[in-house]
PDB file of C-alpha atoms in Angstrom:
ATOM      1  CA  MET I   7       0.000   0.000   0.000  1.00  0.00           C
ATOM      2  CA  GLU I   8       3.025   2.283   0.371  1.00  0.00           C
ATOM      3  CA  ILE I   9       3.146   2.997  -3.358  1.00  0.00           C
ATOM      4  CA  LEU I  10      -0.551   3.960  -3.400  1.00  0.00           C
ATOM      5  CA  ASP I  11      -0.039   6.152  -0.330  1.00  0.00           C
ATOM      6  CA  SER I  12       2.887   7.975  -1.920  1.00  0.00           C
ATOM      7  CA  LEU I  13       0.923   8.422  -5.164  1.00  0.00           C
ATOM      8  CA  ALA I  14      -2.004   9.868  -3.252  1.00  0.00           C
ATOM      9  CA  LYS I  15       0.278  12.400  -1.584  1.00  0.00           C
ATOM     10  CA  THR I  16       1.829  13.555  -4.868  1.00  0.00           C
ATOM     11  CA  SER I  17      -1.155  13.139  -7.187  1.00  0.00           C
ATOM     12  CA  SER I  18      -3.127  15.892  -8.823  1.00  0.00           C
ATOM     13  CA  LEU I  19      -5.926  15.927  -6.244  1.00  0.00           C
ATOM     14  CA  ARG I  20      -7.762  19.157  -5.623  1.00  0.00           C
ATOM     15  CA  LEU I  21      -5.910  21.456  -3.276  1.00  0.00           C
ATOM     16  CA  ASP I  22      -8.603  21.295  -0.627  1.00  0.00           C
ATOM     17  CA  GLY I  23      -8.529  17.471  -0.765  1.00  0.00           C
ATOM     18  CA  VAL I  24     -12.243  17.268  -1.499  1.00  0.00           C
ATOM     19  CA  ALA I  25     -13.508  16.250  -4.917  1.00  0.00           C
ATOM     20  CA  PRO I  26     -16.931  17.089  -6.305  1.00  0.00           C
ATOM     21  CA  SER I  27     -19.438  14.335  -5.525  1.00  0.00           C
ATOM     22  CA  SER I  28     -19.641  13.368  -9.194  1.00  0.00           C
ATOM     23  CA  GLN I  29     -15.964  12.442  -9.308  1.00  0.00           C
ATOM     24  CA  GLU I  30     -14.181   9.201  -8.453  1.00  0.00           C
ATOM     25  CA  LYS I  31     -10.536   8.246  -7.999  1.00  0.00           C
ATOM     26  CA  PHE I  32      -8.741   6.388 -10.779  1.00  0.00           C
ATOM     27  CA  LEU I  33      -5.260   4.898 -10.923  1.00  0.00           C
ATOM     28  CA  ARG I  34      -3.363   5.781 -14.121  1.00  0.00           C
ATOM     29  CA  CYS I  35      -0.915   3.261 -15.564  1.00  0.00           C
ATOM     30  CA  ARG I  36       1.195   3.038 -18.715  1.00  0.00           C
ATOM     31  CA  LEU I  37      -0.042   0.838 -21.570  1.00  0.00           C
ATOM     32  CA  GLY I  38       2.305   0.187 -24.456  1.00  0.00           C
ATOM     33  CA  SER I  39       4.894   2.874 -25.086  1.00  0.00           C
ATOM     34  CA  GLN I  40       2.604   5.925 -25.176  1.00  0.00           C
ATOM     35  CA  ASP I  41      -0.917   5.088 -24.002  1.00  0.00           C
ATOM     36  CA  SER I  42      -2.452   5.286 -20.548  1.00  0.00           C
ATOM     37  CA  GLY I  43      -5.145   3.278 -18.858  1.00  0.00           C
ATOM     38  CA  LEU I  44      -7.343   4.225 -15.916  1.00  0.00           C
ATOM     39  CA  LEU I  45      -8.606   1.764 -13.333  1.00  0.00           C
ATOM     40  CA  ALA I  46     -11.207   2.717 -10.717  1.00  0.00           C
ATOM     41  CA  LEU I  47      -9.310   2.901  -7.433  1.00  0.00           C
ATOM     42  CA  ILE I  48     -12.147   1.159  -5.628  1.00  0.00           C
ATOM     43  CA  HIS I  49     -10.970  -2.145  -7.194  1.00  0.00           C
ATOM     44  CA  VAL I  50      -7.284  -1.645  -6.338  1.00  0.00           C
ATOM     45  CA  ALA I  51      -6.084  -3.347  -3.165  1.00  0.00           C
ATOM     46  CA  GLU I  52      -2.408  -2.529  -3.524  1.00  0.00           C
ATOM     47  CA  VAL I  53       0.349  -1.714  -5.965  1.00  0.00           C
ATOM     48  CA  ILE I  54       3.485  -3.793  -5.556  1.00  0.00           C
ATOM     49  CA  GLN I  55       6.846  -3.853  -7.248  1.00  0.00           C
ATOM     50  CA  ILE I  56       7.672  -7.182  -8.852  1.00  0.00           C
ATOM     51  CA  VAL I  57      10.783  -8.611 -10.504  1.00  0.00           C
ATOM     52  CA  LEU I  58      10.198 -11.218 -13.220  1.00  0.00           C
ATOM     53  CA  ALA I  59      12.735 -13.557 -11.605  1.00  0.00           C
ATOM     54  CA  GLU I  60      10.388 -13.802  -8.577  1.00  0.00           C
ATOM     55  CA  ILE I  61       7.425 -14.997 -10.658  1.00  0.00           C
ATOM     56  CA  LEU I  62       6.761 -18.726 -10.797  1.00  0.00           C
ATOM     57  CA  PRO I  63       5.749 -19.577 -14.372  1.00  0.00           C
ATOM     58  CA  VAL I  64       2.790 -21.921 -14.787  1.00  0.00           C
ATOM     59  CA  PRO I  65       2.984 -24.365 -17.721  1.00  0.00           C
ATOM     60  CA  ALA I  66       0.293 -24.564 -20.396  1.00  0.00           C
ATOM     61  CA  MET I  67      -1.123 -21.109 -19.676  1.00  0.00           C
ATOM     62  CA  PRO I  68      -1.892 -18.357 -22.194  1.00  0.00           C
ATOM     63  CA  GLU I  69       1.106 -16.147 -22.977  1.00  0.00           C
ATOM     64  CA  CYS I  70      -0.334 -13.113 -21.193  1.00  0.00           C
ATOM     65  CA  ILE I  71      -0.343 -14.965 -17.860  1.00  0.00           C
ATOM     66  CA  LEU I  72       3.136 -14.442 -16.471  1.00  0.00           C
ATOM     67  CA  GLY I  73       2.618 -16.879 -13.598  1.00  0.00           C
ATOM     68  CA  ILE I  74       2.026 -16.648  -9.867  1.00  0.00           C
ATOM     69  CA  CYS I  75       3.700 -15.051  -6.885  1.00  0.00           C
ATOM     70  CA  ASN I  76       3.168 -14.942  -3.142  1.00  0.00           C
ATOM     71  CA  TRP I  77       1.075 -11.983  -2.028  1.00  0.00           C
ATOM     72  CA  ARG I  78       0.194 -11.791   1.654  1.00  0.00           C
ATOM     73  CA  GLY I  79       0.506 -15.563   1.970  1.00  0.00           C
ATOM     74  CA  LYS I  80      -1.823 -16.192  -0.976  1.00  0.00           C
ATOM     75  CA  MET I  81      -1.244 -17.221  -4.572  1.00  0.00           C
ATOM     76  CA  LEU I  82      -1.572 -14.172  -6.841  1.00  0.00           C
ATOM     77  CA  TRP I  83      -1.996 -14.697 -10.581  1.00  0.00           C
ATOM     78  CA  LEU I  84      -0.028 -12.128 -12.597  1.00  0.00           C
ATOM     79  CA  VAL I  85      -1.201 -10.951 -16.004  1.00  0.00           C
ATOM     80  CA  ASP I  86       0.845  -8.930 -18.511  1.00  0.00           C
ATOM     81  CA  LEU I  87      -1.789  -6.226 -19.045  1.00  0.00           C
ATOM     82  CA  ASN I  88      -0.067  -4.980 -22.195  1.00  0.00           C
ATOM     83  CA  LEU I  89      -0.179  -8.366 -23.898  1.00  0.00           C
ATOM     84  CA  PHE I  90      -3.696  -9.044 -22.611  1.00  0.00           C
ATOM     85  CA  LEU I  91      -4.918  -5.791 -24.218  1.00  0.00           C
ATOM     86  CA  ASP I  92      -3.079  -6.440 -27.496  1.00  0.00           C
ATOM     87  CA  TYR I  93      -0.084  -4.148 -26.861  1.00  0.00           C
ATOM     88  CA  PRO I  94       3.504  -5.392 -27.190  1.00  0.00           C
ATOM     89  CA  PRO I  95       4.394  -7.620 -24.212  1.00  0.00           C
ATOM     90  CA  LEU I  96       6.245  -6.335 -21.171  1.00  0.00           C
ATOM     91  CA  VAL I  97       8.329  -9.455 -20.838  1.00  0.00           C
ATOM     92  CA  ALA I  98      11.608  -9.677 -22.679  1.00  0.00           C
ATOM     93  CA  SER I  99      14.625 -11.671 -21.563  1.00  0.00           C
ATOM     94  CA  GLU I 100      16.764  -8.523 -21.438  1.00  0.00           C
ATOM     95  CA  ILE I 101      14.525  -6.930 -18.781  1.00  0.00           C
ATOM     96  CA  ALA I 102      14.251  -9.942 -16.480  1.00  0.00           C
ATOM     97  CA  SER I 103      15.850  -8.005 -13.600  1.00  0.00           C
ATOM     98  CA  VAL I 104      13.965  -4.717 -14.149  1.00  0.00           C
ATOM     99  CA  PRO I 105      11.179  -4.207 -11.589  1.00  0.00           C
ATOM    100  CA  LEU I 106       7.647  -3.900 -12.912  1.00  0.00           C
ATOM    101  CA  MET I 107       4.494  -2.822 -11.107  1.00  0.00           C
ATOM    102  CA  ALA I 108       1.623  -5.169 -10.274  1.00  0.00           C
ATOM    103  CA  ILE I 109      -1.740  -3.568  -9.632  1.00  0.00           C
ATOM    104  CA  VAL I 110      -3.473  -5.982  -7.269  1.00  0.00           C
ATOM    105  CA  MET I 111      -7.181  -5.922  -8.086  1.00  0.00           C
ATOM    106  CA  GLN I 112      -9.859  -7.386  -5.879  1.00  0.00           C
ATOM    107  CA  ILE I 113     -13.120  -8.328  -7.546  1.00  0.00           C
ATOM    108  CA  GLU I 114     -15.808 -10.468  -5.910  1.00  0.00           C
ATOM    109  CA  GLY I 115     -13.395 -11.733  -3.253  1.00  0.00           C
ATOM    110  CA  GLN I 116     -10.763 -12.769  -5.821  1.00  0.00           C
ATOM    111  CA  SER I 117      -7.369 -11.121  -6.311  1.00  0.00           C
ATOM    112  CA  MET I 118      -5.232 -10.851  -9.431  1.00  0.00           C
ATOM    113  CA  GLY I 119      -2.227  -8.757 -10.394  1.00  0.00           C
ATOM    114  CA  LEU I 120      -2.206  -6.642 -13.538  1.00  0.00           C
ATOM    115  CA  VAL I 121       1.459  -6.159 -14.394  1.00  0.00           C
ATOM    116  CA  VAL I 122       2.410  -2.859 -16.046  1.00  0.00           C
ATOM    117  CA  SER I 123       5.661  -1.025 -16.686  1.00  0.00           C
ATOM    118  CA  GLN I 124       4.649   2.033 -14.703  1.00  0.00           C
ATOM    119  CA  VAL I 125       1.950   3.303 -12.350  1.00  0.00           C
ATOM    120  CA  GLN I 126       1.719   7.036 -12.882  1.00  0.00           C
ATOM    121  CA  ASP I 127      -0.792   8.769 -10.654  1.00  0.00           C
ATOM    122  CA  ILE I 128      -4.094   8.796  -8.795  1.00  0.00           C
ATOM    123  CA  GLU I 129      -6.560  11.180 -10.421  1.00  0.00           C
ATOM    124  CA  TRP I 130     -10.134  12.405  -9.944  1.00  0.00           C
ATOM    125  CA  HIS I 131     -12.475  11.950 -12.921  1.00  0.00           C
ATOM    126  CA  ASP I 132     -16.203  12.101 -13.540  1.00  0.00           C
ATOM    127  CA  PRO I 133     -17.335   8.616 -14.694  1.00  0.00           C
ATOM    128  CA  SER I 134     -20.266  10.169 -16.566  1.00  0.00           C
ATOM    129  CA  GLN I 135     -17.709  11.683 -18.979  1.00  0.00           C
ATOM    130  CA  ILE I 136     -16.495   8.245 -20.126  1.00  0.00           C
ATOM    131  CA  GLN I 137     -17.177   7.819 -23.842  1.00  0.00           C
ATOM    132  CA  PRO I 138     -18.298   4.342 -24.976  1.00  0.00           C
ATOM    133  CA  ALA I 139     -15.663   1.931 -26.283  1.00  0.00           C
ATOM    134  CA  THR I 140     -16.454   1.287 -29.939  1.00  0.00           C
ATOM    135  CA  ALA I 141     -15.039  -1.030 -32.593  1.00  0.00           C
ATOM    136  CA  SER I 142     -13.965   2.017 -34.615  1.00  0.00           C
ATOM    137  CA  LEU I 143     -11.608   3.096 -31.800  1.00  0.00           C
ATOM    138  CA  PHE I 144     -10.391  -0.175 -30.268  1.00  0.00           C
ATOM    139  CA  ALA I 145      -9.299  -3.619 -31.383  1.00  0.00           C
ATOM    140  CA  ALA I 146     -11.967  -6.321 -31.153  1.00  0.00           C
ATOM    141  CA  LYS I 147      -9.814  -8.311 -28.687  1.00  0.00           C
ATOM    142  CA  THR I 148      -9.527  -5.284 -26.370  1.00  0.00           C
ATOM    143  CA  LEU I 149     -13.092  -3.977 -26.583  1.00  0.00           C
ATOM    144  CA  PRO I 150     -14.753  -6.349 -24.056  1.00  0.00           C
ATOM    145  CA  PHE I 151     -12.328  -5.245 -21.319  1.00  0.00           C
ATOM    146  CA  LEU I 152     -12.899  -1.505 -21.603  1.00  0.00           C
ATOM    147  CA  GLN I 153     -15.526   0.741 -20.084  1.00  0.00           C
ATOM    148  CA  GLY I 154     -14.579   3.355 -22.651  1.00  0.00           C
ATOM    149  CA  TYR I 155     -12.364   6.327 -23.282  1.00  0.00           C
ATOM    150  CA  LEU I 156     -11.971   9.505 -21.220  1.00  0.00           C
ATOM    151  CA  PRO I 157     -11.026  12.223 -23.735  1.00  0.00           C
ATOM    152  CA  GLN I 158     -10.077  14.919 -21.203  1.00  0.00           C
ATOM    153  CA  ALA I 159      -7.669  12.441 -19.542  1.00  0.00           C
ATOM    154  CA  ASP I 160      -6.455  11.027 -22.872  1.00  0.00           C
ATOM    155  CA  ALA I 161      -6.782   7.515 -21.460  1.00  0.00           C
ATOM    156  CA  ILE I 162      -8.760   4.330 -21.863  1.00  0.00           C
ATOM    157  CA  VAL I 163     -10.856   3.242 -18.884  1.00  0.00           C
ATOM    158  CA  LEU I 164     -10.447  -0.422 -18.027  1.00  0.00           C
ATOM    159  CA  ASP I 165     -13.344  -2.607 -16.905  1.00  0.00           C
ATOM    160  CA  PRO I 166     -11.873  -4.542 -13.959  1.00  0.00           C
ATOM    161  CA  GLU I 167     -14.904  -6.811 -13.604  1.00  0.00           C
ATOM    162  CA  ALA I 168     -14.717  -7.877 -17.263  1.00  0.00           C
ATOM    163  CA  ILE I 169     -10.988  -8.530 -16.890  1.00  0.00           C
ATOM    164  CA  ALA I 170     -11.603 -10.626 -13.764  1.00  0.00           C
ATOM    165  CA  ARG I 171     -14.355 -12.627 -15.505  1.00  0.00           C
ATOM    166  CA  CYS I 172     -12.203 -13.447 -18.533  1.00  0.00           C
ATOM    167  CA  PRO I 173     -12.651 -17.167 -19.254  1.00  0.00           C
ATOM    168  CA  MET I 174      -8.931 -17.422 -20.028  1.00  0.00           C
ATOM    169  CA  TRP I 175      -8.051 -17.826 -16.346  1.00  0.00           C
ATOM    170  CA  GLN I 176     -11.314 -18.624 -14.578  1.00  0.00           C
ATOM    171  CA  LEU I 177     -10.505 -22.352 -14.397  1.00  0.00           C
ATOM    172  CA  HIS I 178      -7.213 -21.670 -12.637  1.00  0.00           C
ATOM    173  CA  ARG I 179      -8.388 -19.258  -9.949  1.00  0.00           C
ATOM    174  CA  GLY I 180      -9.712 -20.518  -6.719  1.00  0.00           C
TER     175      GLY I 180
END
């Protein structure tokens, strides 16, 4: 939680610390080399630093599933969010010792880690301003996992519940 706490202290929150009632907190992360994604902070349990060498690979899994690690005494599945959303993968043999960030999401009592190269900030946004995700803007593979696009933030808004329900890993979570 220390990373989230430090982000909250340095983020672009209103000076008085109070947001308008129509706004919610979102965690911004890097997607690909230039894009950003937003994830509703209500679904984020923690942000942890992870080194690929500490991840236990699991055989016969889709490529976007990096493997598992120990998180608070529990098995945490780790997903390369870039690869999952059709961006170039994070994992390359030459960066095996470079720390990455895992956004630990909790949905319906289940936890999973979305691995990204960088967590950038905590921001206030009005969810009613989210524009629908359409096939003309996003790849068909990515579309089911997006709530939409927030033009004023220049970021896609991820749908954490759709990501958590993805059939790709449902059989392996317990």
